[in-house]
Short mmCIF file of C-alpha atoms and ligand atoms in Angstrom, two decimals:
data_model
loop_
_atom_site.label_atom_id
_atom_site.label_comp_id
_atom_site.label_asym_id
_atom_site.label_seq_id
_atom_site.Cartn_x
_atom_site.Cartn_y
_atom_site.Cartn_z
CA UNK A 1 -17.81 -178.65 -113.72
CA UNK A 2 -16.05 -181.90 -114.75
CA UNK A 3 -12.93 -180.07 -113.60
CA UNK A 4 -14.64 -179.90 -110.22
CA UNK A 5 -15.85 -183.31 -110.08
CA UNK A 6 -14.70 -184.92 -106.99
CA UNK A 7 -15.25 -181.55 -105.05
CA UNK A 8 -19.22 -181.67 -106.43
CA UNK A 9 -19.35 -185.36 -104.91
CA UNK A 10 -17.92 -184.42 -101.68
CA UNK A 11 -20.53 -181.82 -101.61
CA UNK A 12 -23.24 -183.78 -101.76
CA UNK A 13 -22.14 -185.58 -99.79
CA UNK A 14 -21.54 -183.44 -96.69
CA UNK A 15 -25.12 -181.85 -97.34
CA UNK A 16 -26.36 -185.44 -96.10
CA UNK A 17 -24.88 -185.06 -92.35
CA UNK A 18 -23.39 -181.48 -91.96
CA UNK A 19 -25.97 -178.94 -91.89
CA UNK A 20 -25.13 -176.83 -95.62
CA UNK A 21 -22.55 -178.46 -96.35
CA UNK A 22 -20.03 -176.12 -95.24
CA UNK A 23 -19.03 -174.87 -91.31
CA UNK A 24 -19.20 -171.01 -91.86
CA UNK A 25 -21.98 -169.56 -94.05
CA UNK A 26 -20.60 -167.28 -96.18
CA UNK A 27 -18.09 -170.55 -97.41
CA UNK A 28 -21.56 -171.21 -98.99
CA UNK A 29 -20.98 -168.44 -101.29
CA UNK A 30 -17.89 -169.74 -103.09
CA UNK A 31 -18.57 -170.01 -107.95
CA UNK A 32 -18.80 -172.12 -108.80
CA UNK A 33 -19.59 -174.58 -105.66
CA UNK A 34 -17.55 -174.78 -102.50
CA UNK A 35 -14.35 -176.73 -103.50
CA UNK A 36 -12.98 -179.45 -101.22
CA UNK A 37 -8.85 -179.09 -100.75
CA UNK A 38 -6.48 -181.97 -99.79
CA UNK A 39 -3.30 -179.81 -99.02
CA UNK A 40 -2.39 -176.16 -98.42
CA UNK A 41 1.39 -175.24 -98.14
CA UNK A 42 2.47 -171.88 -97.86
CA UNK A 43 0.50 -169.94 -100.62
CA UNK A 44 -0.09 -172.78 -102.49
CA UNK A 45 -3.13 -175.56 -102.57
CA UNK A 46 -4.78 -178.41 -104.44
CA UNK A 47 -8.10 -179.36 -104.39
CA UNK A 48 -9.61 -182.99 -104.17
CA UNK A 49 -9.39 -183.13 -107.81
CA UNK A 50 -6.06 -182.24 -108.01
CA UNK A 51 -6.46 -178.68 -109.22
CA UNK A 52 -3.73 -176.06 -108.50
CA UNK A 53 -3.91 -172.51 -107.00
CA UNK A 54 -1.75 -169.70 -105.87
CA UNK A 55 -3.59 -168.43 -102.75
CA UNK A 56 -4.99 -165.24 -101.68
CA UNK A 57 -7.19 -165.98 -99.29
CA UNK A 58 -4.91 -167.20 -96.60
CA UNK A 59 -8.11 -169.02 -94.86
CA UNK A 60 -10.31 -165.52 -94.91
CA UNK A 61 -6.80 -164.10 -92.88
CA UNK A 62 -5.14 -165.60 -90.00
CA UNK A 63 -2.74 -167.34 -92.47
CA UNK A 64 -0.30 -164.55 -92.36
CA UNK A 65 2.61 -166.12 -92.59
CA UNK A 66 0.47 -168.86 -94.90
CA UNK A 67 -0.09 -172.25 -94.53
CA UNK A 68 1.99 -174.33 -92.34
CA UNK A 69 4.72 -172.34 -91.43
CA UNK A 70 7.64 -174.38 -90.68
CA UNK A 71 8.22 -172.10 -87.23
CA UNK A 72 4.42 -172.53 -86.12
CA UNK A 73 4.00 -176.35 -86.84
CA UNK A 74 7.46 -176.86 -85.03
CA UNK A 75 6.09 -174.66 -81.94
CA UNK A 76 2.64 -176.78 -81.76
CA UNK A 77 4.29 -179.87 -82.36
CA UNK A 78 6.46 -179.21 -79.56
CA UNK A 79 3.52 -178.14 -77.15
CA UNK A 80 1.37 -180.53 -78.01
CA UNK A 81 3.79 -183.78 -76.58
CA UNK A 82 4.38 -181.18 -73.53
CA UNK A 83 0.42 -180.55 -73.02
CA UNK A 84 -2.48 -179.54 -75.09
CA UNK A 85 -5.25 -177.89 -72.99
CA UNK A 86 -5.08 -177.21 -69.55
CA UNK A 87 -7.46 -175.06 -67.93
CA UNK A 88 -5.13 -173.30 -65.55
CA UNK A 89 -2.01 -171.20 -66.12
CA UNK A 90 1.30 -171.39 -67.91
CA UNK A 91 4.00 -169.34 -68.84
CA UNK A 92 3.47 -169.00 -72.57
CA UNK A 93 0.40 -166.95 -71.37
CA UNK A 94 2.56 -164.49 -70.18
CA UNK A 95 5.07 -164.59 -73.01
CA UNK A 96 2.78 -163.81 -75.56
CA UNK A 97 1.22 -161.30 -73.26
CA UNK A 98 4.44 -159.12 -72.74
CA UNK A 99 5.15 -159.49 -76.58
CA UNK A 100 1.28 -158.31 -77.49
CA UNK A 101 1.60 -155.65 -74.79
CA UNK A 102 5.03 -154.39 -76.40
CA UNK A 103 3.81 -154.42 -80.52
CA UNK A 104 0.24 -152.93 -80.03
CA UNK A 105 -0.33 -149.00 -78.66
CA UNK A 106 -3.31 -149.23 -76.30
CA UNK A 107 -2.48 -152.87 -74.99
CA UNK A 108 -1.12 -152.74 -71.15
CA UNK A 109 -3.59 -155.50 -70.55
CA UNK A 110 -5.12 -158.69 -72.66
CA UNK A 111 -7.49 -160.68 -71.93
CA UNK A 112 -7.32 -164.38 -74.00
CA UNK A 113 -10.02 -165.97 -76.05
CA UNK A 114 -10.62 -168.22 -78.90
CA UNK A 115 -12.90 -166.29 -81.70
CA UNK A 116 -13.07 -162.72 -82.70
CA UNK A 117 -17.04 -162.91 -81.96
CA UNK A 118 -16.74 -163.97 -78.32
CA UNK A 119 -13.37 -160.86 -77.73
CA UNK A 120 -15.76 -158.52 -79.56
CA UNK A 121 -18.47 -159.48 -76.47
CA UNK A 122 -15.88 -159.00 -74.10
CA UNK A 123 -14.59 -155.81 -75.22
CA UNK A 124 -18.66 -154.46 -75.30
CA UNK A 125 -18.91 -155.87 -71.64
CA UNK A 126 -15.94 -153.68 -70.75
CA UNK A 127 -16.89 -150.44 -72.18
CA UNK A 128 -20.47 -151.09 -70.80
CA UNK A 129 -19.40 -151.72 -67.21
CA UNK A 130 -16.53 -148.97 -67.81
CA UNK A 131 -19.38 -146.30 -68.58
CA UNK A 132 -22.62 -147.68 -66.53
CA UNK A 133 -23.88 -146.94 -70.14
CA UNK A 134 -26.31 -149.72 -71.64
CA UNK A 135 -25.94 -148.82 -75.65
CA UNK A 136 -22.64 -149.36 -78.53
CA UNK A 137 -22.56 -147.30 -81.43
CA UNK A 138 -21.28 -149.37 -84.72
CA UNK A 139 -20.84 -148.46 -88.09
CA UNK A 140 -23.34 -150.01 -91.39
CA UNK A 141 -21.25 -152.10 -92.93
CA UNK A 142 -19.06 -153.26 -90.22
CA UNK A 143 -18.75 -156.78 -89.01
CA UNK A 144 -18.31 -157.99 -85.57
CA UNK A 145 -18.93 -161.54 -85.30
CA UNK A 146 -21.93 -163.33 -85.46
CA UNK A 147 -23.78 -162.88 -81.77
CA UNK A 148 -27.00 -161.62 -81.36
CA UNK A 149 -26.27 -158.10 -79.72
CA UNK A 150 -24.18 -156.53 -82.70
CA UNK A 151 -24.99 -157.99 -85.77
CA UNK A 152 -27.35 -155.34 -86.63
CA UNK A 153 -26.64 -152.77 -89.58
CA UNK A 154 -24.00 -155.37 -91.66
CA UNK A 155 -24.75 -155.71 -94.67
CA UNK A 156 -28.35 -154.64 -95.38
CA UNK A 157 -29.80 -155.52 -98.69
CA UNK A 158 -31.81 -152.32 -101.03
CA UNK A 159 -34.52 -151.22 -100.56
CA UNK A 160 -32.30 -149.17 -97.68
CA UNK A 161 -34.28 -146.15 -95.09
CA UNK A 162 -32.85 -143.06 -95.79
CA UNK A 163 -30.75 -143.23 -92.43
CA UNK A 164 -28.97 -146.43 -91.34
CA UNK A 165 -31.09 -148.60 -88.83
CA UNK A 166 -30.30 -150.78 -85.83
CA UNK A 167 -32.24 -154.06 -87.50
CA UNK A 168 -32.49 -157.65 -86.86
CA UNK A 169 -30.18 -159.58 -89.49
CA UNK A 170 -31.11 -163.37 -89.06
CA UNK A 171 -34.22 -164.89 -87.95
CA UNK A 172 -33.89 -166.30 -84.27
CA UNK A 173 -32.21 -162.85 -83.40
CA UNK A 174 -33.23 -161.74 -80.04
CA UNK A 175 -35.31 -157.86 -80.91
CA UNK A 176 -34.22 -157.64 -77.18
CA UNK A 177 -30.78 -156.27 -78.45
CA UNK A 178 -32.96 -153.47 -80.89
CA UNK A 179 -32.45 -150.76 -78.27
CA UNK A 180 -28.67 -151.05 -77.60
CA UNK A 181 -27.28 -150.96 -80.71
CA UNK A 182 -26.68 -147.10 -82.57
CA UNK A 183 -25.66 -147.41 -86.66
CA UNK A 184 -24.30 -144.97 -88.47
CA UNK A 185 -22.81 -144.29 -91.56
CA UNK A 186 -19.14 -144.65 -91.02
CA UNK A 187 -16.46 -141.81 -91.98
CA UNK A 188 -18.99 -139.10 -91.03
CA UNK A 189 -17.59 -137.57 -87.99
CA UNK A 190 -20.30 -134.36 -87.91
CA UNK A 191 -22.68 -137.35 -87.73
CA UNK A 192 -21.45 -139.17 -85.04
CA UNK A 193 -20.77 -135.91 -82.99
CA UNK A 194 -24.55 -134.83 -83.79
CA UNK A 195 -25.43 -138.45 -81.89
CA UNK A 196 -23.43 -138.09 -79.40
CA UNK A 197 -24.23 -134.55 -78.30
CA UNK A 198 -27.96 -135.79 -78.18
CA UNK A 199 -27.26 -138.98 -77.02
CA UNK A 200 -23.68 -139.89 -75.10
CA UNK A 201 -25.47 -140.03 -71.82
CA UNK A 202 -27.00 -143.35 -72.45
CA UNK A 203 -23.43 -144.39 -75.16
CA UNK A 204 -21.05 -146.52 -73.29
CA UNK A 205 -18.62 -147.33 -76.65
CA UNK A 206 -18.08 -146.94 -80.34
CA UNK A 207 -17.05 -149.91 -82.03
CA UNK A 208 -15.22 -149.82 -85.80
CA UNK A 209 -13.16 -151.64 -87.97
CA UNK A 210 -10.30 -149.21 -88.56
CA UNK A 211 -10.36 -150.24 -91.83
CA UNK A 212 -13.78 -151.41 -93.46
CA UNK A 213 -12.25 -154.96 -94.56
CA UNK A 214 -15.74 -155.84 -94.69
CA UNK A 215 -17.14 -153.94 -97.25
CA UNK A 216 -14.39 -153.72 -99.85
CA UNK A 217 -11.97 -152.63 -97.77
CA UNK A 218 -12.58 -148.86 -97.60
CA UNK A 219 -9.95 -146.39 -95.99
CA UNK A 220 -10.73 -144.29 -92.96
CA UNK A 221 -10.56 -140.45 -94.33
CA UNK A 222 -7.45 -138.24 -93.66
CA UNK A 223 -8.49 -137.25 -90.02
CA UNK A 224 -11.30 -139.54 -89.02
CA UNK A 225 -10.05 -141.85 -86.77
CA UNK A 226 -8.17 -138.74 -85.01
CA UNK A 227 -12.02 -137.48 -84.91
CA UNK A 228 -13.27 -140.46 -83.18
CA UNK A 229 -10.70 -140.54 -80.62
CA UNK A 230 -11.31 -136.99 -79.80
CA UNK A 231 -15.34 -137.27 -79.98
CA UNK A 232 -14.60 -140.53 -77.42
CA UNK A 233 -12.57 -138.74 -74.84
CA UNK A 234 -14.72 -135.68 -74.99
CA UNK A 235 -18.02 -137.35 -74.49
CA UNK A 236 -16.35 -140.04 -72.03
CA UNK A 237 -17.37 -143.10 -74.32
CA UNK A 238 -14.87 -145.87 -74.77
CA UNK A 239 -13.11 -146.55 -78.27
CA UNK A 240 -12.50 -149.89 -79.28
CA UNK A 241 -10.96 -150.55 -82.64
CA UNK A 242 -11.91 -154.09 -83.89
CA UNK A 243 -8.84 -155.36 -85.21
CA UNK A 244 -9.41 -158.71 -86.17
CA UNK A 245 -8.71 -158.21 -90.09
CA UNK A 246 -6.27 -155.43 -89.15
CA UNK A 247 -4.34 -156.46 -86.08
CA UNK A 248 -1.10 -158.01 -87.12
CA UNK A 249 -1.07 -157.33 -91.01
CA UNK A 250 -1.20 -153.91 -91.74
CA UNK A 251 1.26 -153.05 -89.43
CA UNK A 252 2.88 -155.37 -86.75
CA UNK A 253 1.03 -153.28 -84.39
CA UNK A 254 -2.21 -153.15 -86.65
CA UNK A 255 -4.17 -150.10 -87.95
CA UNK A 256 -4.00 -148.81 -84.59
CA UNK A 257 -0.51 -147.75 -85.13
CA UNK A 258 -0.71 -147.74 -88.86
CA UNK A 259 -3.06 -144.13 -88.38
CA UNK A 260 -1.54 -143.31 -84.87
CA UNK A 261 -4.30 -143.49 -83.01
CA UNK A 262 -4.57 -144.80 -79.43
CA UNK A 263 -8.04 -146.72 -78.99
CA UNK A 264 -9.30 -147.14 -75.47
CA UNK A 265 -9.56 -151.33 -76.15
CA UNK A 266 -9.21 -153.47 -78.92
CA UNK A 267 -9.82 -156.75 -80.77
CA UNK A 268 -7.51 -158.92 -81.93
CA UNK A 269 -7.92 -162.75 -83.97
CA UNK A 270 -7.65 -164.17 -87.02
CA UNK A 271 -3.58 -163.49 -87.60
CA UNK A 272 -2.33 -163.13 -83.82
CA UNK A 273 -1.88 -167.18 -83.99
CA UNK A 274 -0.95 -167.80 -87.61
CA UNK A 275 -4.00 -170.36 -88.47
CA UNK A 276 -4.79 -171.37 -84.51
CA UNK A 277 -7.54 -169.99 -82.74
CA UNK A 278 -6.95 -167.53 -80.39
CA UNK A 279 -8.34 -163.94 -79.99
CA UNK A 280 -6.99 -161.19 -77.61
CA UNK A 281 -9.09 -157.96 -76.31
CA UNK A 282 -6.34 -155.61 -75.40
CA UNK A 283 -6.29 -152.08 -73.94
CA UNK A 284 -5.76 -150.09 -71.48
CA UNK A 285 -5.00 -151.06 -67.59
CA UNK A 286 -7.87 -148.70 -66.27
CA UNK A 287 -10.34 -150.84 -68.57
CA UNK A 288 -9.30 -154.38 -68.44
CA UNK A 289 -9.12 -153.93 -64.94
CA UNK A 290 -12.40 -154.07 -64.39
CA UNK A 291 -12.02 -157.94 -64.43
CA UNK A 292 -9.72 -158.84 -61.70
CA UNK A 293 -12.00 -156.34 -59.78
CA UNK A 294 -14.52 -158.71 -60.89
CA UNK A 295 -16.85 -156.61 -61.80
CA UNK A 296 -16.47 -157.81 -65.43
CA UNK A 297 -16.79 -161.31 -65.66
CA UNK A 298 -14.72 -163.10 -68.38
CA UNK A 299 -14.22 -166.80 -68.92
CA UNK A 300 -13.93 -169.59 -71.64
CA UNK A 301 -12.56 -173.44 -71.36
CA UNK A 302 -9.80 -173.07 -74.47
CA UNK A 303 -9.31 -169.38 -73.33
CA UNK A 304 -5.39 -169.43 -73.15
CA UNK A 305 -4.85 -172.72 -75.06
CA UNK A 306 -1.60 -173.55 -75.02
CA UNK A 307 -1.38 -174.78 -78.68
CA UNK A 308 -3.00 -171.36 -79.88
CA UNK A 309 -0.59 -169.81 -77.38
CA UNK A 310 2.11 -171.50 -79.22
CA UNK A 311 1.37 -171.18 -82.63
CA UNK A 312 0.92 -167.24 -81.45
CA UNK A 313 4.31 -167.33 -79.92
CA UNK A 314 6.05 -168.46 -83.21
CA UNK A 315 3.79 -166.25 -85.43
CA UNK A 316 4.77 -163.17 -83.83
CA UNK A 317 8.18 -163.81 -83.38
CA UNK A 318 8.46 -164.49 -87.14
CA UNK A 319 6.79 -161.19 -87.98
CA UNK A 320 9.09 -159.27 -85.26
CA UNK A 321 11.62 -160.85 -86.87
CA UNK A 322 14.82 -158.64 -88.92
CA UNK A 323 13.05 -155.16 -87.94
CA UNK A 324 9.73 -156.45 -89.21
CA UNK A 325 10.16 -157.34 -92.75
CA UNK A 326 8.66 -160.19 -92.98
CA UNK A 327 5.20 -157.64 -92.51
CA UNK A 328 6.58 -155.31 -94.85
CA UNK A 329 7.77 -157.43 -97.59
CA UNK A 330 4.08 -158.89 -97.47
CA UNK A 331 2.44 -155.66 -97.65
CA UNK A 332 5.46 -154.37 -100.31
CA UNK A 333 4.30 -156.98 -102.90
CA UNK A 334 1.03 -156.12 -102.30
CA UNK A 335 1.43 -152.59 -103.03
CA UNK A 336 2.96 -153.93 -106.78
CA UNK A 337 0.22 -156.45 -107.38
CA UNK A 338 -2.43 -153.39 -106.49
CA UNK A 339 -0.52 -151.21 -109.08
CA UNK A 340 -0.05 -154.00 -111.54
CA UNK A 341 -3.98 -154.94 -111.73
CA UNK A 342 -4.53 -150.84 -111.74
CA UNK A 343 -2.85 -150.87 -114.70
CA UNK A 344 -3.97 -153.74 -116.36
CA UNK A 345 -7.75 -152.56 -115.38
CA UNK A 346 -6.61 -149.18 -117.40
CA UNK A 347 -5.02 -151.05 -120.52
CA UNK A 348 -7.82 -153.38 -121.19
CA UNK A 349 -10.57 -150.16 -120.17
CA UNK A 350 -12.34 -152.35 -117.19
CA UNK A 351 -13.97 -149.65 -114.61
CA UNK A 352 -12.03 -150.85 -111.79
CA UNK A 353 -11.94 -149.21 -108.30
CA UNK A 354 -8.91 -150.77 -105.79
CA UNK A 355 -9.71 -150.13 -102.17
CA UNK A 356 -7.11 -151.38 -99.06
CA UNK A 357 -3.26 -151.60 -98.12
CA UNK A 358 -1.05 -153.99 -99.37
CA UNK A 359 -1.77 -157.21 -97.12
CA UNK A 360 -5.97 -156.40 -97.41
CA UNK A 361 -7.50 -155.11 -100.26
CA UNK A 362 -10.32 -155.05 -102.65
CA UNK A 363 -11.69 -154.94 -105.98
CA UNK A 364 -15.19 -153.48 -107.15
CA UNK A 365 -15.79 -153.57 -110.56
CA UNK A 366 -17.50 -149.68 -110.81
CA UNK A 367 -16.63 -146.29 -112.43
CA UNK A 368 -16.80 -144.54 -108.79
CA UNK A 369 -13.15 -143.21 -108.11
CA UNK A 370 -13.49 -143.18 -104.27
CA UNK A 371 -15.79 -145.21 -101.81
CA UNK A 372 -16.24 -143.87 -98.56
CA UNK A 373 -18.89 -146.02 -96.72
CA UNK A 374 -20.93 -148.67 -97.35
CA UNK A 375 -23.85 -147.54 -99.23
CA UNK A 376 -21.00 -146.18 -102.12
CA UNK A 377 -20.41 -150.12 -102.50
CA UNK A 378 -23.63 -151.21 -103.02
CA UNK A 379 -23.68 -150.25 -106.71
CA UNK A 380 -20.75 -152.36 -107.95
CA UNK A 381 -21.47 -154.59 -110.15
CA UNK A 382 -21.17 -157.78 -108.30
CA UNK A 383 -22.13 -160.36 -111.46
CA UNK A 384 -18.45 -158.86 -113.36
CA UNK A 385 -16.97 -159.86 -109.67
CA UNK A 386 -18.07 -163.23 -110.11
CA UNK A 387 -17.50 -163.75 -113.25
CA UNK A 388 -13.72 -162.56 -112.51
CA UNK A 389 -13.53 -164.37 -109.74
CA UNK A 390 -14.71 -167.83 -111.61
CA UNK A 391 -11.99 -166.77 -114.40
CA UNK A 392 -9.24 -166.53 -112.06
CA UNK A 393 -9.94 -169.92 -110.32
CA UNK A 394 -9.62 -171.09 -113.59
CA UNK A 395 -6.55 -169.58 -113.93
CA UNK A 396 -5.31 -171.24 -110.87
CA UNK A 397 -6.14 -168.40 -108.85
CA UNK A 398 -8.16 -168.98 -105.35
CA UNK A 399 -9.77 -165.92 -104.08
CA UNK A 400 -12.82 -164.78 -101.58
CA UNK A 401 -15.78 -164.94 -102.79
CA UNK A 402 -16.54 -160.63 -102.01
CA UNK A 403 -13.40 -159.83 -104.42
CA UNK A 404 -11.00 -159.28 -101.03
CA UNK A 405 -7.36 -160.08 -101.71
CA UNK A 406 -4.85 -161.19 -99.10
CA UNK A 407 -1.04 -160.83 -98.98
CA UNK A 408 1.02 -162.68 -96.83
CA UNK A 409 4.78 -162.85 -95.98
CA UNK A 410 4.98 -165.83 -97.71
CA UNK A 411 4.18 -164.55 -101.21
CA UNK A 412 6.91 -163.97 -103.44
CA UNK A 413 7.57 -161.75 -106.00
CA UNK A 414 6.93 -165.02 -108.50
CA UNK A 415 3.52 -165.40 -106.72
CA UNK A 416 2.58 -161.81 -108.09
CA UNK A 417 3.76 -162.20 -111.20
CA UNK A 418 1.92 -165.22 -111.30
CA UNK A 419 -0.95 -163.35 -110.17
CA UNK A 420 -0.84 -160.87 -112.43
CA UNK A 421 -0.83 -162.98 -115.77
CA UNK A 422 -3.91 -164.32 -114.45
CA UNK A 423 -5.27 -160.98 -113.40
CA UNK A 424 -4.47 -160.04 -117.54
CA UNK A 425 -6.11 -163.09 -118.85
CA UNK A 426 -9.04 -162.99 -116.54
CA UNK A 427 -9.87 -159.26 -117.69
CA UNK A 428 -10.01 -160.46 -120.88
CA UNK A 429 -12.45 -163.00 -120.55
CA UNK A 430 -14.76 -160.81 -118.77
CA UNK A 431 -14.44 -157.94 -121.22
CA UNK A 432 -15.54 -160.59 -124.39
CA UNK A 433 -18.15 -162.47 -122.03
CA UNK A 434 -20.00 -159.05 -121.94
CA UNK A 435 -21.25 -159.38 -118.09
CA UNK A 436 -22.72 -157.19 -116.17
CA UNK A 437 -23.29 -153.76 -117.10
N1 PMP B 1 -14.53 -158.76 -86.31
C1 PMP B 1 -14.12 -158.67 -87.58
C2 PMP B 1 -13.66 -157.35 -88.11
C3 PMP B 1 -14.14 -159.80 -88.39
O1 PMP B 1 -13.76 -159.70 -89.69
C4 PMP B 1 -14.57 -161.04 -87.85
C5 PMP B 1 -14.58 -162.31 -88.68
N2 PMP B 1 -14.50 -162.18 -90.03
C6 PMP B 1 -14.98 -161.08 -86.52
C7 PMP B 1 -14.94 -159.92 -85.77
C8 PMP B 1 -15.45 -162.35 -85.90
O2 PMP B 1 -14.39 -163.23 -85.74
P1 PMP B 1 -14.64 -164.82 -85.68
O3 PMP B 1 -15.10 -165.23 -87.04
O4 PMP B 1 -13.31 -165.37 -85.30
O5 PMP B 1 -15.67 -165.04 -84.63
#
């Protein structure tokens, strides 16, 4: 800990005034204590003691282009001495707009916001007032922000009922929401078409992460998104793909066109603005319209900030930039560093399971060669995790605290190497510390 001494002060310190200590709860989580940073350049930071690491968590994902991009702080710079906020309109709205409409399939409309957690509402509005339906079906294991009405089914701890349940998460949770919220088990198609036979009458939407970031990344099966698109249009309920860890890193038009499949809306955050906030529900024109027919109602002070707009502006230009490479050198390297740590997980005989792309993936410590929802994750062995995890900090590398890596377009081929040597020492350490099972 004397390594982490100032950071441990600071702490403290914060506990005294700011409620935790930290500003998001699950920064709580972070072995061994939630460490205090002074600067973050690229992929690199230092921490108030003056510790060193190569970064993977790019701020839990909008850094995709990593910290302080040289084209995004030139664009804010330059639009905050024009203006800051504004609360009325201006033509980067449309810019970014016509460039969001033109990278992402179902987008003909978007709709501007600041946090994934308040698009997500919008988006459940929409298929609600789309349908006349009053219930969303979501996934166990899936997250969607942090509001009352869908954070049911996330994460829930063993003993588990047989079937997945709609329950209350956090205390203060309103059991209002109990009877408009469906989960399921995700990548079970036969199960979701069983529900909706019974049940579509009274299902307005179906809400997923195309990819379960979440919970260790897991892949959609060959097929299944196709099978929820076609389940959708047959039983008339609205699709919406939340594509906040997605949307601009697996492919510059997220997962969406990653799998080829066409959602009816869909959420975008974290990466659209490079580090800003902004988030964007997108889809399409028949939908979105429902709020200049104001029958939806939508509306937020920041929504449209012109600094986020900015920053989004400069982002997405430099990841449309040269056909797109900058997306596919990112998710290129982290292709090799997935193969390298597959490898070095074989050599040194660590049961190691690698879920994810390139530019999102994960690592569960577990002799299971394929997860497929979120109950197969739930027997990792999460004290290994940590303990890796607390060995690569010390080996200068900084990663989430749920074993998710993330690539960006500013990692180099150095970085993984870098990674890598860590990755080979931090195996070790685990093997001789005997942890876990
Ligand atoms: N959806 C997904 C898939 C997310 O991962 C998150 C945040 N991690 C959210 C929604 C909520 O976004 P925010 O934290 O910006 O409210």
């Amino acid at each position: 800990m004397k390594r982490f001494k100032r950071s441990a002060q600071l702490f403290q310190k914060s506990q005294r005034h700011l409620a935790g200590g930290v500003s998001s709860m699950l920064r709580a989580s972070s072995k061994p204590l939630p460490l205090f940073f002074k600067s973050y350049s690229g992929t690199k930071l230092v921490d108030v003691d003056g510790n060193r690491y190569l970064d993977f968590t790019l701020a839990w994902g909008p850094l995709i282009l990593g910290s302080s991009h040289p084209a995004v702080t030139r664009a804010v710079q330059n639009q905050i001495r024009q203006f800051q906020c504004l609360g009325a309109q201006h033509e980067l709205e449309i810019e970014v707009a016509e460039k969001i409409c033109q990278m992402v399939p179902c987008s003909e409309r978007v709709a501007y916001s600041s946090t994934g957690s308040e698009a997500v509402q919008l988006a459940l509005r929409l298929a609600r007032a789309a349908t006349g339906r009053p219930k969303i079906v979501k996934f166990e294991g899936h997250y969607h922000g942090w509001m009352d009405n869908i954070l049911l089914g996330y994460h829930p701890q063993p003993p588990l009922q047989t079937a997945p349940q709609a329950e209350l998460t956090t205390e203060g949770q309103s059991p209002a929401i109990l009877g408009d919220v469906v989960v399921l088990p995700w990548n079970d198609a036969p199960g979701l078409e069983a529900c909706l036979r019974e049940r579509s009458h009274e299902i307005a939407g179906i809400i997923t992460e195309p990819i379960l970031c979440n919970s260790s990344c897991l892949m959609p099966l060959p097929g299944y998104l196709q099978a929820l698109r076609k389940l959708a249009t047959r039983y008339g309920v609205v699709l919406i793909f939340d594509e906040v860890i997605t949307g601009f890193r697996v492919a510059p038009g997220g997962a969406q066109s990653l799998f080829g499949v066409v959602p009816d809306l869909a959420i975008f955050g974290k990466a659209v603005a490079g580090g800003f906030p902004l988030s964007v529900v997108v889809g399409k024109k028949e939908f979105m319209d429902l709020i200049p027919q104001k029958r939806v109602t939508h509306a937020g002070t920041f929504n449209g900030n012109p600094v986020s707009l900015a920053a989004a502006r400069a982002t997405l230009g430099v990841l449309n930039a040269r056909g797109g490479a900058p997306l596919k050198s990112a998710r290129k390297l982290g292709e090799r560093l997935i193969a390298g740590i597959g490898r070095l997980a074989e050599e040194g005989e660590i049961p190691l399971l690698i879920n994810g792309v390139g530019t999102a993936f994960h690592l569960s410590f577990t002799v299971r060669s394929e997860m497929r929802n979120y109950r197969d994750t739930l027997d990792a062995d999460t004290q290994k995790r940590d303990a890796f995890l607390e060995a690569m900090l010390q080996e200068g590398v900084y990663l989430l605290s749920d074993g998710r890596w993330y690539v960006s377009a500013a990692h180099t081929q150095a970085d993984i190497e870098l990674a890598l040597k860590a990755v080979r020492k931090a195996f070790v350490r685990i093997k001789s510390s005997k942890v876990g099972g």
